[in-house]
Amino acid sequence: MAANDNQHGPPSDMERIKETSNYLRGTIVESLNDAVTGAIAADDQQLTKFHGTYQQDDRDARLRRQHKKLEPAFTFMVRVGIPGGLATADQWIVMDDLSVKYANNTLKLTTRQAFQLHGVLKSNLWAAIHEINAALMTSIAACGDVCRNTMATPNPDASTIHQQVYEATMDIARLVRPQTNAYHEIWVDDKKVLTSKDERPPEEVEPLYLKHYLPRKFKIGLAIPPHNDIDVFSQDLGMIAIAEGDRLVGFNLVCGGGMGMSHGKPETYPNAGTVIGFCTADQLCQVTEQLVTIQRDFGDRSNRQHARFKYTIDDRGIDWLIGELNSRLGWQIESARPYAFESNGDSYGWLKGIDGAWYMTLFIENGRVRDAGDLRMKTGLRKIAELGLCDFRLTGNQNLILGKVASSNKKKLQKLLDEYGITAVQSTSAARLNSMACASLPYCGLAMAESERYLPDLMTRIETMIKEAGIWEVPITIRMTGCPNGCARPYLAEIAFVGKSPGHYNVYLGAGFTGDRLNKLYREGIDEETILQELEPLIKHFAAERLNGEHFGDFVIRAGYVKPTTAGLNFHD
Amino acid sequence: MQISALDTTTSPLTAEQAALLNQLVASLSPTQVAWLGGYLSGVAGYTQSLLGLLQPGQNGMATAGTLPSPSAAASGAPEVTILFGSQTGNGEKVAKKLQSAALAKGLQATIQDMGSYRPTMLKQATCLLIIVSTHGEGDPPDRVRELHSFLYGKRAPKLDGVDYSVLALGDRTYRHYCKIGKDFDARLEELGAKRIHDRIDCDVDYEDAAQLWIDGVTALLARKAGPAPAGAAPQGFALGAMAAATTSEYDRKNPFMAGLLERIVLTDEGSEKETLHVEISLEGSGLTYQPGDSLGVFPTNSPELVDAVLTASRLDGDATVTTHEGEGGNLRELLTQRYEIAQLTPDVIEKYANFGSISELQALMSEDRFDDLQSYLHGRDLVDLLQDYPLDMYPNDLVDILRKMTPRLYSLASSLEACPEEAHLCIAPVSYATYGRDRFGVCSSYFARRLEDDGKIPVYIHENNYFRLPEDPRADMIMVGPGTGVAPFRAFMQHREMLGHEGRNWLFFGEQHFRTDFLYQAEWLQWRASGLLTHLDAAFSRDQDHKIYVQHRLKERAGELYEWLQNGAHFYVCGDESRMAHDVHAALVEIVMEQGRLSAEAAEDYVNDLRRSNRYQRDVY
Ligand code: SRM
Ligand SMILES: Cc1cc2nc3c(=O)[nH]c(=O)nc-3n(C[C@H](O)[C@H](O)[C@H](O)COP(=O)(O)OP(=O)(O)OC[C@H]3O[C@@H](n4cnc5c(N)ncnc54)[C@H](O)[C@@H]3O)c2cc1C
Ligand SMILES: Cc1cc2nc3c(=O)[nH]c(=O)nc-3n(C[C@H](O)[C@H](O)[C@H](O)COP(=O)(O)O)c2cc1C
Ligand code: SF4
């Protein structure tokens, strides 16, 4: 089935690794048992991604340890994807426990509704992943060349179809989950001391992925209007739920979104996906399967920088995609239905769901759950979880919803939120509430500049200007990443800071507030003082000449600061 | 060597004679003393060697003298067998000196390492000159174990007709001072051999006392032999010629002032240790060394401690002092550079007690109070002594009771092949708190705290021919080196890498924590990746609930380890003497027993064979 004639060159090394891995086993077990290094073998570093864990090192310690003739301070990041973001209180407790036992005593809530543990030593990795599974969660396919965690709007506040969309989300999650038994053998089975020489079960088959899996990561997310909190236009395959009254009828299909690009390589670019049509809820899995296999068969397996679905599509055109899809389906998808988004952020505070229960959306700055000074977020949330009176919903903006709270229990939760300082940090500028930053330093190996550790301070300085300008309450999406990969989806932010080198950022402006339009480069590689100098007149101008309800991203275009980006292909123009 | 005053109770001399002798001895240089020893014992008709008159316990020499046998004297040139047992090379050095001295006197002298000496040869010997050190807690050096137990075993031969004398090397701070030398001395006599010269016990500062013995025994034997027959060729080979000829003018007596190149704390933040990597320049010294050798370092004491000594003794640091070695200087300088003040040793207690007639301390010196003495010494330094038993004294009195600064040895962690004209060391700082005060090991804290970045370090090379890479470049090596014990193996690896030795290499390392204490981890991993290091195993004792040490790792790998041994691998152990070396030895025997399906005795034999063939070598401290 592999469409070799679609390939531009010899397969990348990653293709060899996948091929020779015996369905993702590699020598992971041997690597784990190698006690004299905190690292795992090079090929295994690629393979463990499919198992949801990345080898990293504490970059703050790199030079120091090199000088001391020690290997880098290797640790592992473990990602636990939660489809649709819906976790139980018990699962929260488990993750909290693991963060204490095996990680750096923090939890990271990611931009794709996952938990991340940082700083897990190799010697603890097996136990950590094993215990995650014991709590009915998994890290499989949280990373790697597969379909990643399936996202979905977690908040049922504004729509009756939430439950139906959640079920569709789980159907997709099951469909795209790798079938190899490798994960189970390595992490879940209790016989830990297995080696690659041990007898293997007969070759399994990956019905969806085949032996080489996908050319690159593939991301799927379902949005329920008016919320675009999962940034449906950033997904390789996005779905916009279409309801008729209380009934989910189907989904608009959005294809070819993606954020990743590289500085200085204009052939790489972020893209906002294109709405290609509509399918019914019943057809969703079938359509998903065909779109994934189209990317599997046509995606670039030679150049990983050109391997995402967006490039596969842009190389051939949307019409080709629709034609290929229809021919694989044997029937035609319908034309898209109307929809309307209000924002790609979260709505904070207590909201009553259409189901009658209460939902408390909490701002978790940059998704990092920890205790720091008066803000004892981690302990507080733990206490709340122990009450067992709510579920825990991870949002696509690194935030948390305490969900399905009975009216009678609201007060108890509120009391704990107050007591642990969590309430206090909710009242901040609307801009901060709409900010997010990727993980970046010290663990991210690709980071070029600080992000998560830095944005809060930068925001404090920006807030000073915002306050002076009198727009404290005006939401502005502000996103920062430590490199152009775009993990906090910066190119869909009204203001974005993308790391270029330590202390220096590219500034992008002008994305749509609903997450439907990419932004545009405004200033390149500037430091904090320059950032503030550049932003100040803009913010003043915006405050002074803002039209009624006008968003910052639209304003900077109207005022001529940047040109609108209408498609990924003209992002760099 | 410290020579303390003679009096009528400690010698058969009259008070007058003793005073005269004391006066004379005090004015002599060590070589003069040595010469005099030889002279006196050589004087015809002299029935008692002067050395024999000196009392044990205070002067490093043995008890009552014995008569040289007149019959032996008439029997012509005896064939002298110099039998040495050495762990860190001192004994070997003395043996070579003795051989040269004997040959120079026209004696026939062969030199034999106890490690390769067939015990059954003892019976055939006519004259045995034995040099042996004590290690562990009164244990024989590794290569002496077999001979030692042979002498005490069922197969011990009758040695009637064999003449002998023993030089014992040791360290007075140990409980079993010169125990093995004493064992040999006593046992040979029991077996019927005849002591022709009293044993001399040498403290760490062994050179002078050893010279006395060399001069004594060679003079005695030369006298017995009569004039050397014309043209008699000296017999036996001079071992000294085999050792790498060092062209350098620098040695222990004349250390080289080496520059510090680099000093790195190897352990990472969060470690309970602060192990140092030190790089020293030997440029211009002409000093060379081989992997397995150590660097001798003369440290200086900390100024704070010197001040504390001055305060406690109420002495003026600027006072000028002349030591009985004829050295002069101001007190502060001498205390800083020349004497041990951070540790107390029995000889210091004894002299101080005698000087001040402190009966409480004098009482501690009796054999049966050894434990009390040790417990007083433990964790105390000179300041404590001066405070506990204050005395009025002159600056000279103070330095006279002190023990000279002993150089500290550090395994060389580099190979000259890889690091020309450099010496790398791996040093674990010693620090502890006792009696309400923080205390620091002299030399390790000198490196860690006092040595300036551009400072100069007095160093010399301490050869160790018992810790050497296999001669065969294709031979495999198993190296067990926890903690700083890993240092020489870094030198081994550098050497083998540079010379392209093909033998396989296997390192067992151990420390407290993987994350922070894995000394030279990046280098080992690189060597493993390049294939130079075939296996790398490590035990981190405190990373889990139960303690895991290198010996556990050895046992885990028993099968393959035994295969390597069967295949001719050399087995090296370096590092902590007190526990590790014993546990590793036990593990080795156990592995051989289990894997080779041998009895305990056969396994011991197997390991002894390894030792005899130089395939089991240890450098432990
Ligand atoms: C944790 C997270 C950011 C956060 O702070 O929340 C994250 C963190 C990392 N991302 Fe990401 N990405 C995260 C969401 C994203 C998103 C946003 C999204 O998916 O909605 C994007 C942009 C969308 C897209 O994929 O185009 C994104 C685009 C990338 C890329 C660029 C991909 C590309 O097409 O060029 C990389 C690098 C790569 O894959 O080569 C990357 C790689 C990484 C790695 C694994 C770095 C690496 O490869 O060594 C980062 C680990 C850092 C750490 O210590 O946690 N991450 N990453 C997000 C985890 C999501 C999840 O739970 O699965
Ligand atoms: C052949 C050989 C090779 C060696 N190689 C190395 C090497 O590579 N690296 C290395 O670091 N060392 C090595 N050593 C040991 C080294 O020579 C020194 O002995 C060591 O550095 C301590 O010296 P110091 O002057 O710092 O301490 P010292 O001043 O000599 O003090 C050490 C003494 O302090 C006392 N002491 C220590 N701890 C306590 C305590 N907790 N309570 C009470 N008293 C205590 C003990 O009496 C101990 O003997 C080697 C030794 C030998 C013989
Ligand atoms: C680890 C170790 C243990 C020692 N134990 C003793 C001992 O128990 N009794 C003793 O008198 N000397 C002891 N010594 C001192 C040595 O005997 C002394 O350093 C001697 O000069 C070494 O001679 P060699 O190099 O020929 O082996 C010990 C030395 C070391 C390094
Ligand atoms: S955007 Fe870059 S720096 Fe930030 S987490 Fe992703 S890969 Fe790392």
mmCIF file of N, CA, C and O in Angstrom, chain A residues 7 14 48 70 94 135 141 157 186 208 221 231 241 271 278 286 298 320 339 352 365 381 405 421 538:
data_model
loop_
_atom_site.group_PDB
_atom_site.id
_atom_site.type_symbol
_atom_site.label_atom_id
_atom_site.label_comp_id
_atom_site.label_asym_id
_atom_site.label_seq_id
_atom_site.Cartn_x
_atom_site.Cartn_y
_atom_site.Cartn_z
ATOM 1 N N GLN A 7 7.391 9.407 -2.782
ATOM 2 C CA GLN A 7 8.510 9.820 -1.938
ATOM 3 C C GLN A 7 9.546 10.615 -2.714
ATOM 4 O O GLN A 7 9.799 10.366 -3.878
ATOM 5 N N MET A 14 14.546 7.485 10.790
ATOM 6 C CA MET A 14 13.432 7.102 11.666
ATOM 7 C C MET A 14 12.644 5.945 11.050
ATOM 8 O O MET A 14 12.129 5.090 11.779
ATOM 9 N N THR A 48 10.813 5.041 22.387
ATOM 10 C CA THR A 48 10.035 5.251 23.618
ATOM 11 C C THR A 48 9.027 6.371 23.446
ATOM 12 O O THR A 48 8.055 6.446 24.188
ATOM 13 N N LEU A 70 30.678 14.037 34.328
ATOM 14 C CA LEU A 70 29.471 13.235 34.528
ATOM 15 C C LEU A 70 28.630 13.331 33.257
ATOM 16 O O LEU A 70 28.700 14.330 32.539
ATOM 17 N N VAL A 94 -3.581 9.679 41.594
ATOM 18 C CA VAL A 94 -2.459 8.838 41.162
ATOM 19 C C VAL A 94 -1.371 9.699 40.528
ATOM 20 O O VAL A 94 -0.182 9.570 40.851
ATOM 21 N N ALA A 135 -3.758 2.655 37.022
ATOM 22 C CA ALA A 135 -4.863 3.583 37.301
ATOM 23 C C ALA A 135 -5.723 3.794 36.061
ATOM 24 O O ALA A 135 -6.425 4.805 35.935
ATOM 25 N N ALA A 141 1.316 6.059 22.706
ATOM 26 C CA ALA A 141 1.003 6.955 21.602
ATOM 27 C C ALA A 141 0.814 8.406 22.040
ATOM 28 O O ALA A 141 0.255 9.208 21.316
ATOM 29 N N ASP A 157 -20.701 23.215 29.305
ATOM 30 C CA ASP A 157 -21.529 24.313 29.783
ATOM 31 C C ASP A 157 -22.479 24.834 28.728
ATOM 32 O O ASP A 157 -23.601 25.221 29.032
ATOM 33 N N ILE A 186 6.302 -4.439 27.885
ATOM 34 C CA ILE A 186 7.401 -3.728 28.540
ATOM 35 C C ILE A 186 6.972 -3.083 29.852
ATOM 36 O O ILE A 186 7.677 -3.155 30.850
ATOM 37 N N LEU A 208 -4.113 -0.276 11.209
ATOM 38 C CA LEU A 208 -4.213 1.097 10.714
ATOM 39 C C LEU A 208 -2.853 1.613 10.253
ATOM 40 O O LEU A 208 -2.736 2.249 9.216
ATOM 41 N N GLY A 221 -8.614 16.577 16.779
ATOM 42 C CA GLY A 221 -9.322 17.246 17.865
ATOM 43 C C GLY A 221 -10.750 17.590 17.451
ATOM 44 O O GLY A 221 -11.019 17.882 16.279
ATOM 45 N N ASP A 231 -8.418 24.511 19.546
ATOM 46 C CA ASP A 231 -7.782 25.043 18.330
ATOM 47 C C ASP A 231 -7.943 24.081 17.167
ATOM 48 O O ASP A 231 -6.978 23.497 16.655
ATOM 49 N N ALA A 241 -18.143 19.993 15.708
ATOM 50 C CA ALA A 241 -19.424 19.319 15.950
ATOM 51 C C ALA A 241 -20.571 20.193 15.465
ATOM 52 O O ALA A 241 -20.616 21.396 15.714
ATOM 53 N N ASN A 271 0.148 26.249 9.670
ATOM 54 C CA ASN A 271 -1.012 26.309 8.777
ATOM 55 C C ASN A 271 -2.294 26.198 9.587
ATOM 56 O O ASN A 271 -2.350 25.465 10.571
ATOM 57 N N PHE A 278 -18.319 17.798 5.316
ATOM 58 C CA PHE A 278 -19.079 17.352 6.482
ATOM 59 C C PHE A 278 -19.328 15.857 6.374
ATOM 60 O O PHE A 278 -19.502 15.320 5.283
ATOM 61 N N GLN A 286 -15.020 6.068 10.128
ATOM 62 C CA GLN A 286 -14.637 5.618 8.799
ATOM 63 C C GLN A 286 -13.834 6.708 8.074
ATOM 64 O O GLN A 286 -12.805 6.449 7.449
ATOM 65 N N PHE A 298 0.743 8.752 1.720
ATOM 66 C CA PHE A 298 1.283 9.825 0.877
ATOM 67 C C PHE A 298 2.262 10.748 1.601
ATOM 68 O O PHE A 298 2.969 11.505 0.951
ATOM 69 N N TRP A 320 -7.444 17.319 -4.523
ATOM 70 C CA TRP A 320 -6.869 15.975 -4.552
ATOM 71 C C TRP A 320 -7.259 15.208 -3.286
ATOM 72 O O TRP A 320 -7.664 14.056 -3.341
ATOM 73 N N TYR A 339 -21.143 27.105 11.119
ATOM 74 C CA TYR A 339 -20.752 27.006 12.538
ATOM 75 C C TYR A 339 -20.236 28.369 12.939
ATOM 76 O O TYR A 339 -19.918 29.197 12.083
ATOM 77 N N LYS A 352 -22.722 26.902 35.145
ATOM 78 C CA LYS A 352 -23.660 25.794 35.272
ATOM 79 C C LYS A 352 -23.806 25.132 33.914
ATOM 80 O O LYS A 352 -24.040 25.795 32.905
ATOM 81 N N GLU A 365 -1.571 28.680 35.566
ATOM 82 C CA GLU A 365 -0.633 29.387 34.702
ATOM 83 C C GLU A 365 0.337 28.418 34.024
ATOM 84 O O GLU A 365 1.078 27.686 34.672
ATOM 85 N N LEU A 381 -5.421 21.099 45.082
ATOM 86 C CA LEU A 381 -6.130 20.247 44.122
ATOM 87 C C LEU A 381 -6.137 18.797 44.597
ATOM 88 O O LEU A 381 -7.104 18.069 44.392
ATOM 89 N N VAL A 405 -19.949 19.036 39.405
ATOM 90 C CA VAL A 405 -20.056 19.286 40.837
ATOM 91 C C VAL A 405 -21.538 19.534 41.175
ATOM 92 O O VAL A 405 -22.177 20.382 40.549
ATOM 93 N N GLY A 421 -5.159 29.257 48.196
ATOM 94 C CA GLY A 421 -4.655 30.380 47.384
ATOM 95 C C GLY A 421 -4.988 30.269 45.914
ATOM 96 O O GLY A 421 -4.482 31.045 45.098
ATOM 97 N N LEU A 538 1.538 50.019 20.646
ATOM 98 C CA LEU A 538 0.450 49.215 20.066
ATOM 99 C C LEU A 538 -0.723 49.109 21.035
ATOM 100 O O LEU A 538 -1.887 49.243 20.656
#
